[in-house]
């Protein structure tokens, strides 16, 4: 049994679903003339891998902006 401190690995199907969500968000933003800073790619890749939840993205982006102006 996995420790409660360990993240359970998400399925390949869930990873693909998350990748589509990120790609769709990127596309919607591009339609508005916005482009994601490539320096934040690690945040979105962590979400896709299941290392973080969607709720964590905003917090991590806020922290990134605070640290990088």
Coordinates of N, CA and C in Angstrom, one line a residue:
X1 N 0.8 -1.2 0.0 CA 0.0 0.0 0.0 C 0.9 1.2 0.0
X2 N 0.6 2.2 -0.8 CA 1.3 3.4 -0.9 C 1.1 4.3 0.3
X3 N 2.2 5.0 0.7 CA 2.1 5.9 1.8 C 1.2 7.1 1.4
X4 N 0.5 7.6 2.4 CA -0.4 8.7 2.1 C 0.3 10.0 1.7
X5 N 1.6 10.0 1.9 CA 2.4 11.1 1.4 C 2.8 11.0 0.0
X6 N 2.7 9.8 -0.6 CA 3.0 9.6 -2.0 C 1.8 9.9 -2.9
X7 N 2.1 10.5 -4.0 CA 1.0 10.8 -5.0 C 0.8 9.5 -5.8
X8 N -0.5 9.2 -6.0 CA -0.8 8.0 -6.8 C -0.5 8.4 -8.3
X9 N 0.0 7.5 -9.1 CA 0.3 7.8 -10.5 C -1.1 7.9 -11.2
X10 N -1.2 8.9 -12.0 CA -2.5 9.0 -12.8 C -2.4 8.2 -14.0
X11 N -3.5 7.8 -14.6 CA -3.5 7.0 -15.8 C -3.0 7.8 -17.0
X12 N -2.6 7.0 -18.0 CA -2.3 7.7 -19.3 C -3.4 8.4 -19.9
X13 N -4.6 7.9 -19.7 CA -5.8 8.6 -20.2 C -6.0 9.9 -19.5
X14 N -5.8 9.9 -18.2 CA -5.9 11.2 -17.4 C -4.8 12.2 -17.8
X15 N -3.6 11.7 -18.1 CA -2.6 12.6 -18.5 C -2.9 13.2 -19.9
X16 N -3.5 12.4 -20.8 CA -3.9 12.9 -22.1 C -5.0 13.9 -21.9
X17 N -6.0 13.7 -21.0 CA -7.0 14.6 -20.8 C -6.5 15.9 -20.3
X18 N -5.5 15.9 -19.4 CA -4.9 17.1 -18.8 C -4.1 17.8 -19.9
X19 N -3.4 17.1 -20.7 CA -2.7 17.7 -21.8 C -3.7 18.5 -22.8
X20 N -4.8 17.9 -23.1 CA -5.8 18.5 -23.9 C -6.3 19.8 -23.2
X21 N -6.5 19.7 -21.9 CA -7.0 20.9 -21.2 C -6.0 22.1 -21.3
X22 N -4.7 21.7 -21.1 CA -3.7 22.8 -21.2 C -3.6 23.3 -22.6
X23 N -3.6 22.4 -23.6 CA -3.6 22.9 -25.0 C -4.8 23.7 -25.4
X24 N -6.0 23.3 -24.9 CA -7.2 24.1 -25.2 C -7.1 25.5 -24.5
X25 N -6.6 25.6 -23.3 CA -6.4 26.9 -22.6 C -5.4 27.7 -23.4
X26 N -4.3 27.1 -23.8 CA -3.3 27.8 -24.6 C -3.9 28.4 -25.9
X27 N -4.7 27.6 -26.5 CA -5.4 28.0 -27.8 C -6.4 29.2 -27.5
X28 N -7.2 29.1 -26.4 CA -8.1 30.1 -26.1 C -7.4 31.4 -25.8
X29 N -6.3 31.3 -25.0 CA -5.5 32.5 -24.7 C -4.9 33.1 -26.0
X30 N -4.4 32.3 -26.9 CA -3.8 32.8 -28.1 C -4.9 33.5 -28.9
X31 N -6.1 33.1 -28.9 CA -7.2 33.8 -29.6 C -7.4 35.2 -29.0
X32 N -7.1 35.4 -27.8 CA -7.2 36.6 -27.1 C -5.9 37.5 -27.2
X33 N -4.9 36.9 -27.9 CA -3.6 37.6 -28.1 C -2.7 37.4 -26.9
X34 N -2.9 36.4 -26.1 CA -2.1 36.1 -24.9 C -1.2 34.8 -25.2
X35 N 0.0 34.8 -24.7 CA 0.9 33.7 -24.9 C 1.5 33.3 -23.6
X36 N 1.5 32.0 -23.3 CA 2.1 31.5 -22.0 C 3.6 31.7 -22.1
X37 N 4.1 32.2 -20.9 CA 5.6 32.3 -20.8 C 6.2 30.9 -20.7
X38 N 7.1 30.6 -21.6 CA 7.7 29.3 -21.6 C 8.4 28.9 -20.3
X39 N 8.8 29.9 -19.5 CA 9.4 29.7 -18.2 C 8.4 29.0 -17.3
X40 N 7.1 29.0 -17.6 CA 6.1 28.4 -16.7 C 5.8 27.0 -17.2
X41 N 6.4 26.5 -18.2 CA 6.0 25.2 -18.8 C 6.1 24.1 -17.7
X42 N 7.1 24.2 -16.8 CA 7.3 23.2 -15.8 C 6.0 23.1 -14.9
X43 N 5.3 24.2 -14.7 CA 4.1 24.1 -13.9 C 3.0 23.3 -14.6
X44 N 2.8 23.6 -15.9 CA 1.8 22.9 -16.6 C 2.2 21.4 -16.9
X45 N 3.5 21.1 -17.0 CA 3.9 19.7 -17.2 C 3.7 19.0 -15.9
X46 N 3.9 19.6 -14.7 CA 3.6 19.0 -13.4 C 2.1 18.6 -13.3
X47 N 1.3 19.5 -13.8 CA -0.2 19.3 -13.8 C -0.5 18.1 -14.7
X48 N 0.1 18.1 -15.9 CA -0.2 17.0 -16.8 C 0.3 15.6 -16.2
X49 N 1.4 15.6 -15.6 CA 1.9 14.4 -15.0 C 1.1 13.9 -13.7
X50 N 0.4 14.8 -13.1 CA -0.4 14.5 -12.0 C 0.4 14.9 -10.7
X51 N 1.5 15.6 -10.8 CA 2.2 16.0 -9.6 C 1.5 17.0 -8.8
X52 N 0.7 17.9 -9.5 CA -0.1 18.9 -8.8 C -1.5 18.8 -9.4
X53 N -2.4 19.4 -8.6 CA -3.8 19.5 -9.1 C -4.1 20.9 -9.8
X54 N -5.2 21.0 -10.4 CA -5.5 22.2 -11.1 C -5.6 23.4 -10.1
X55 N -6.0 23.2 -8.9 CA -6.0 24.2 -7.9 C -4.6 24.8 -7.6
X56 N -3.6 24.0 -7.8 CA -2.2 24.4 -7.5 C -1.7 25.3 -8.6
X57 N -2.2 25.3 -9.8 CA -1.6 26.0 -10.9 C -1.6 27.5 -10.6
X58 N -2.8 28.1 -10.1 CA -2.8 29.5 -9.9 C -1.8 29.9 -8.8
X59 N -1.7 29.2 -7.7 CA -0.8 29.5 -6.7 C 0.6 29.5 -7.2
X60 N 1.0 28.5 -8.0 CA 2.3 28.4 -8.5 C 2.6 29.5 -9.5
X61 N 1.6 29.9 -10.3 CA 1.8 31.0 -11.2 C 2.0 32.3 -10.5
X62 N 1.2 32.5 -9.4 CA 1.4 33.7 -8.6 C 2.8 33.7 -8.0
X63 N 3.2 32.6 -7.5 CA 4.6 32.6 -6.9 C 5.7 32.8 -8.0
X64 N 5.5 32.3 -9.2 CA 6.4 32.5 -10.3 C 6.4 34.0 -10.6
X65 N 5.3 34.7 -10.7 CA 5.2 36.1 -11.1 C 5.9 36.9 -10.0
X66 N 5.6 36.6 -8.7 CA 6.2 37.3 -7.6 C 7.7 37.2 -7.6
X67 N 8.3 36.1 -8.0 CA 9.7 35.8 -8.0 C 10.4 36.4 -9.2
X68 N 9.6 36.6 -10.3 CA 10.2 36.9 -11.6 C 9.7 38.3 -12.1
X69 N 8.9 38.9 -11.3 CA 8.4 40.3 -11.7 C 7.6 40.3 -12.9

